[in-house]
CSV table of C-alpha atoms in Angstrom, one decimal:
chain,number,residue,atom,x,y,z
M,1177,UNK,CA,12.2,5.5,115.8
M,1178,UNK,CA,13.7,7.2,112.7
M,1179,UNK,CA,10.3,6.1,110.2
M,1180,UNK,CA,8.0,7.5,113.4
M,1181,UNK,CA,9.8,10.5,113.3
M,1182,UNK,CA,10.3,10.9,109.7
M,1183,UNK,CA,6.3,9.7,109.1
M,1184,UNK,CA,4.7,10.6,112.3
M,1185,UNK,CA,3.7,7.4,112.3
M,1186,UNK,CA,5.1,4.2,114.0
M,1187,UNK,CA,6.6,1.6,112.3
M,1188,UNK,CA,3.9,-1.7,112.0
M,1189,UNK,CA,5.1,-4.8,110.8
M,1190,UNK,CA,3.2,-5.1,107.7
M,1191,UNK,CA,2.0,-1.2,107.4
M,1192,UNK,CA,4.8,0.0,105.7
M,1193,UNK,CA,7.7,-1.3,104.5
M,1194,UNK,CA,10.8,0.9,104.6
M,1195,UNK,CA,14.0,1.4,102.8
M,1196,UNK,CA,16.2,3.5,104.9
M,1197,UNK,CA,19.5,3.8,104.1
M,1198,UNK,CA,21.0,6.9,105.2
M,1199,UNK,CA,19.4,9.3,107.5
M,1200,UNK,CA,18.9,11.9,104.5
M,1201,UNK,CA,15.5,11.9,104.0
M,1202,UNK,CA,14.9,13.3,100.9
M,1203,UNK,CA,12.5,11.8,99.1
M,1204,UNK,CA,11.6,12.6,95.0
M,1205,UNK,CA,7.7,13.7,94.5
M,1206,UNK,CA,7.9,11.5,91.4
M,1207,UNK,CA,9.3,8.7,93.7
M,1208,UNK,CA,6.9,9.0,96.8
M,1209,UNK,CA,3.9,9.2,94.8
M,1210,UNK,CA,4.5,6.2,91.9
M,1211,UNK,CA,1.9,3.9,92.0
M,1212,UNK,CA,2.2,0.4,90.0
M,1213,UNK,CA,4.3,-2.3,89.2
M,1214,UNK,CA,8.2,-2.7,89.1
M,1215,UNK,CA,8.7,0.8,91.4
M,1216,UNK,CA,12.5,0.7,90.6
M,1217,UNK,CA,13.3,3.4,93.8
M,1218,UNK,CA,16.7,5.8,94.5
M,1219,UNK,CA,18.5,4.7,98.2
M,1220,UNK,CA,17.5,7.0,100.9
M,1221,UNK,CA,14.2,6.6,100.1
M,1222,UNK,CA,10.8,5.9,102.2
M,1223,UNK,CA,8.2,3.5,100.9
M,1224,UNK,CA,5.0,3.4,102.5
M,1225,UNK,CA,1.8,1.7,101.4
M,1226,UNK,CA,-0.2,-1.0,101.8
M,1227,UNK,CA,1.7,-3.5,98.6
M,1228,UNK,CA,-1.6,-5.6,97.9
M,1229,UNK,CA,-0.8,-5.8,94.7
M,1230,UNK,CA,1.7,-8.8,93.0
M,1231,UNK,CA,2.0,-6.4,90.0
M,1232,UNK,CA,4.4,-4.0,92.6
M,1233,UNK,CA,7.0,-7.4,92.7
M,1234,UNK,CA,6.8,-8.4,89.0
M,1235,UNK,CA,10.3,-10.1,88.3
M,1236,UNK,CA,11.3,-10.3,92.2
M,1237,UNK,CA,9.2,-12.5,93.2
M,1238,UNK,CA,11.6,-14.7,94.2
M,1239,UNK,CA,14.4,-12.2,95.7
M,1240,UNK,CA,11.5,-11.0,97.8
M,1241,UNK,CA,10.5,-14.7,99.2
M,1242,UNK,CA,13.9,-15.2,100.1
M,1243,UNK,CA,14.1,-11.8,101.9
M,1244,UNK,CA,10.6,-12.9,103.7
M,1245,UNK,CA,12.0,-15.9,105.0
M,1246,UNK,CA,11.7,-16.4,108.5
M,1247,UNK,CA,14.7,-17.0,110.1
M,1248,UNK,CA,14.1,-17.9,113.8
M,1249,UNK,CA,13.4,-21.7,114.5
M,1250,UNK,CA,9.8,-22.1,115.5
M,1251,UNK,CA,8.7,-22.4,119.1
M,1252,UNK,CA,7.8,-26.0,119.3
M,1253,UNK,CA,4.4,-26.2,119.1
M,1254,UNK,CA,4.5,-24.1,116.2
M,1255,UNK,CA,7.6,-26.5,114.6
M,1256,UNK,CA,4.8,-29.1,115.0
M,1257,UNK,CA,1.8,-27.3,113.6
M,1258,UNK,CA,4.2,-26.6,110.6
M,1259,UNK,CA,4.7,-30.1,109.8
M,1260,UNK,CA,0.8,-30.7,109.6
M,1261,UNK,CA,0.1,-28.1,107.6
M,1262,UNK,CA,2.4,-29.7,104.9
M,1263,UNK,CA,0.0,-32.7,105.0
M,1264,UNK,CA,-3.4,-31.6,105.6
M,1265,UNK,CA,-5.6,-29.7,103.2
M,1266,UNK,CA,-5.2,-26.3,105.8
M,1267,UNK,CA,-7.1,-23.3,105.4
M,1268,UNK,CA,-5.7,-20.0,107.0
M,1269,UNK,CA,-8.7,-17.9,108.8
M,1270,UNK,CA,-7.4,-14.6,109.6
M,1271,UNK,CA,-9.6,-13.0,112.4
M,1272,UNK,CA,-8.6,-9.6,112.8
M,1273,UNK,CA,-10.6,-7.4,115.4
M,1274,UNK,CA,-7.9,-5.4,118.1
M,1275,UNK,CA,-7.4,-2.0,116.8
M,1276,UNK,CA,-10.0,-2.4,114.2
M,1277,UNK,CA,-12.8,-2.9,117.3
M,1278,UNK,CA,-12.2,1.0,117.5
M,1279,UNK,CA,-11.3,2.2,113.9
M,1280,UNK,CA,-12.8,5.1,112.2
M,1281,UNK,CA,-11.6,3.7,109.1
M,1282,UNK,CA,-11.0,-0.2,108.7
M,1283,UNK,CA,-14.4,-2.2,109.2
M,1284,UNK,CA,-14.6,-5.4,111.3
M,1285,UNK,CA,-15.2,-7.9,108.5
M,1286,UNK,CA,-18.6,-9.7,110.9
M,1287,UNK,CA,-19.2,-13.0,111.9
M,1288,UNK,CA,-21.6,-13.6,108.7
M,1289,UNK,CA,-18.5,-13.3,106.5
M,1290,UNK,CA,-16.2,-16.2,108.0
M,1291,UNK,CA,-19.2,-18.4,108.3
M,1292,UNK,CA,-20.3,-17.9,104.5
M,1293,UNK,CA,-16.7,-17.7,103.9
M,1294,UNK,CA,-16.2,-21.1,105.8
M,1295,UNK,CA,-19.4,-22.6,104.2
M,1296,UNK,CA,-17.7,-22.2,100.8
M,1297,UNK,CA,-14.4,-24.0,101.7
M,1298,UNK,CA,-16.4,-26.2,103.0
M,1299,UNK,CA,-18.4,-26.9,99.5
M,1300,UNK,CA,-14.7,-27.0,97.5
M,1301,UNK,CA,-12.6,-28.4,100.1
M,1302,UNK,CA,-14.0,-31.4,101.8
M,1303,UNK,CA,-11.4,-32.0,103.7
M,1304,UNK,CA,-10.4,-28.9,104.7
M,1305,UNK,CA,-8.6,-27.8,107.8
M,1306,UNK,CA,-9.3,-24.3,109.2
M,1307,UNK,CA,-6.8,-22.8,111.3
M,1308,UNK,CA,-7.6,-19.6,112.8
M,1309,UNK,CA,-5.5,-17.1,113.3
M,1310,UNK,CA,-6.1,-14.6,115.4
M,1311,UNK,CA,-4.9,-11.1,117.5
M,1312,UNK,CA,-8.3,-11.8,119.4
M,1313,UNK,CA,-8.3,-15.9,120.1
M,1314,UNK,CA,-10.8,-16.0,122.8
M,1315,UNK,CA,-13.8,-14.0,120.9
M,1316,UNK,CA,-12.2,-16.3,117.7
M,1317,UNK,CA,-12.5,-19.5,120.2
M,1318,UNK,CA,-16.0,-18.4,121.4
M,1319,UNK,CA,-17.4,-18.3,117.9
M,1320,UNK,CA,-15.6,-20.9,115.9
M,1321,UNK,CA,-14.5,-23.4,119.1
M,1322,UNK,CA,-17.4,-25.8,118.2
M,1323,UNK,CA,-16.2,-26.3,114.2
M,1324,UNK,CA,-15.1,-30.0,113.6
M,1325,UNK,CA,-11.5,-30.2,113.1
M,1326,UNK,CA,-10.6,-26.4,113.8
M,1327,UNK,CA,-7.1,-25.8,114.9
M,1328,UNK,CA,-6.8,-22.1,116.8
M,1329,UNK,CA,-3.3,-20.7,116.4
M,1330,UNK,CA,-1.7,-19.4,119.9
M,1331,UNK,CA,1.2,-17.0,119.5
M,1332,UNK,CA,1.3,-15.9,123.6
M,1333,UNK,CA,4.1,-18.2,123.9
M,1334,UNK,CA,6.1,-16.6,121.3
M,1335,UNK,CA,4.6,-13.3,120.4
M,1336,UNK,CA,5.8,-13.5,117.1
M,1337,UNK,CA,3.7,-12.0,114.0
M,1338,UNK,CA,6.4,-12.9,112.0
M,1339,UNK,CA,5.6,-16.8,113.0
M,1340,UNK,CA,2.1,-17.0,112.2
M,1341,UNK,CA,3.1,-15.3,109.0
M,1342,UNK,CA,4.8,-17.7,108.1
M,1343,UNK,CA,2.3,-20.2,109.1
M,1344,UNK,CA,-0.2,-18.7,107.2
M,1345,UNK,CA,1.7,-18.8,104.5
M,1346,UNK,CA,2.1,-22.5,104.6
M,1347,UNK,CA,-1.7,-22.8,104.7
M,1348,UNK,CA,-3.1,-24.4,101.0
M,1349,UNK,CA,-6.1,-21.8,101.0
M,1350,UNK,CA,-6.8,-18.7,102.5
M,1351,UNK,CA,-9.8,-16.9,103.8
M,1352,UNK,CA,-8.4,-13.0,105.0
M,1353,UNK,CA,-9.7,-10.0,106.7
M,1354,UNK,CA,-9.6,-6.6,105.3
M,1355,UNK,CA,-6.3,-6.8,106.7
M,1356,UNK,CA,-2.5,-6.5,104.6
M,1357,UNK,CA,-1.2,-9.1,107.1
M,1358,UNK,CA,-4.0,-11.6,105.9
M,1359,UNK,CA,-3.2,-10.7,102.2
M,1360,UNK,CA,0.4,-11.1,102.6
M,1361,UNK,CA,0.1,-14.5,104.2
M,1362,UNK,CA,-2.4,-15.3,101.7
């Protein structure tokens, strides 16, 4: 409530990432407009951006893994699809259509792209595994459900964009929408 009402904006997931300390919202020009790596930022300060960038965590790299880390235990059948994806050569496909279907400014990356993009996995990676991901699984299922060896990722039982995240995350290769949550699971 205090970002939307600071930002006029709500506060996504992955859209921006805020540092609120105290409800003094001050924020230094120089501060809210810096763009590059190793932002070193006052407290009571508002950072908003997209971060698809590894030169913006240069030297935390670690620190910010660690404060990634997802806490919850997994729901079970995403306990178990974690353990595979340590053994199997998995390939997170990041399908993202909802608010994009109606967007006036992020494109729908088309069906040609993950079959080109699948193609080429497919050319490097044998053995690959793809494992969809998805915040539209039955237009995912229609189109891909007919791939050998696909694995379609269901978070209804949980909910939790912070579990397929993760899961994504533990994927060996990556192939990610126009999308920050693709790139940061990436």
């Amino acid at each position: 409530e205090e970002i939307a009402r600071f930002s006029g904006k709500g506060a996504g997931i992955l859209s921006r990432i805020g540092l609120l300390v105290r409800k003094d919202w001050a924020v230094p020009k120089s501060v809210a407009k810096m763009q590059g790596a190793n932002l070193q930022a006052p407290d009571n300060v508002l950072l908003e951006g997209y971060w698809q960038s590894e030169r913006y965590f240069q030297g935390v790299e670690q620190r910010l893994r660690k404060e990634f880390t997802y806490l919850r235990p997994f729901s079970p059948a995403h306990a178990e699809l974690a353990e595979q994806l340590a053994v199997m050569n998995s390939v997170a496909v990041h399908v993202r259509r909802g608010d994009y279907l109606y967007s006036s400014v992020h494109a729908l990356c088309d069906i040609g792209y993950y079959q080109r993009s699948l193609q080429l996995i497919e050319q490097r990676v044998p053995d690959a595994v793809p494992v969809f991901f998805s915040d539209d699984p039955f237009w995912t299922r229609q189109m891909f459900g007919s791939l050998k060896n696909a694995v379609f990722v269901e978070s209804s039982e949980t909910d939790d964009a912070c579990a397929d995240l993760t899961l994504m995350s533990r994927c060996r290769h990556h192939i990610i929408a126009n999308s920050s949550f693709s790139w940061w699971g990436a």
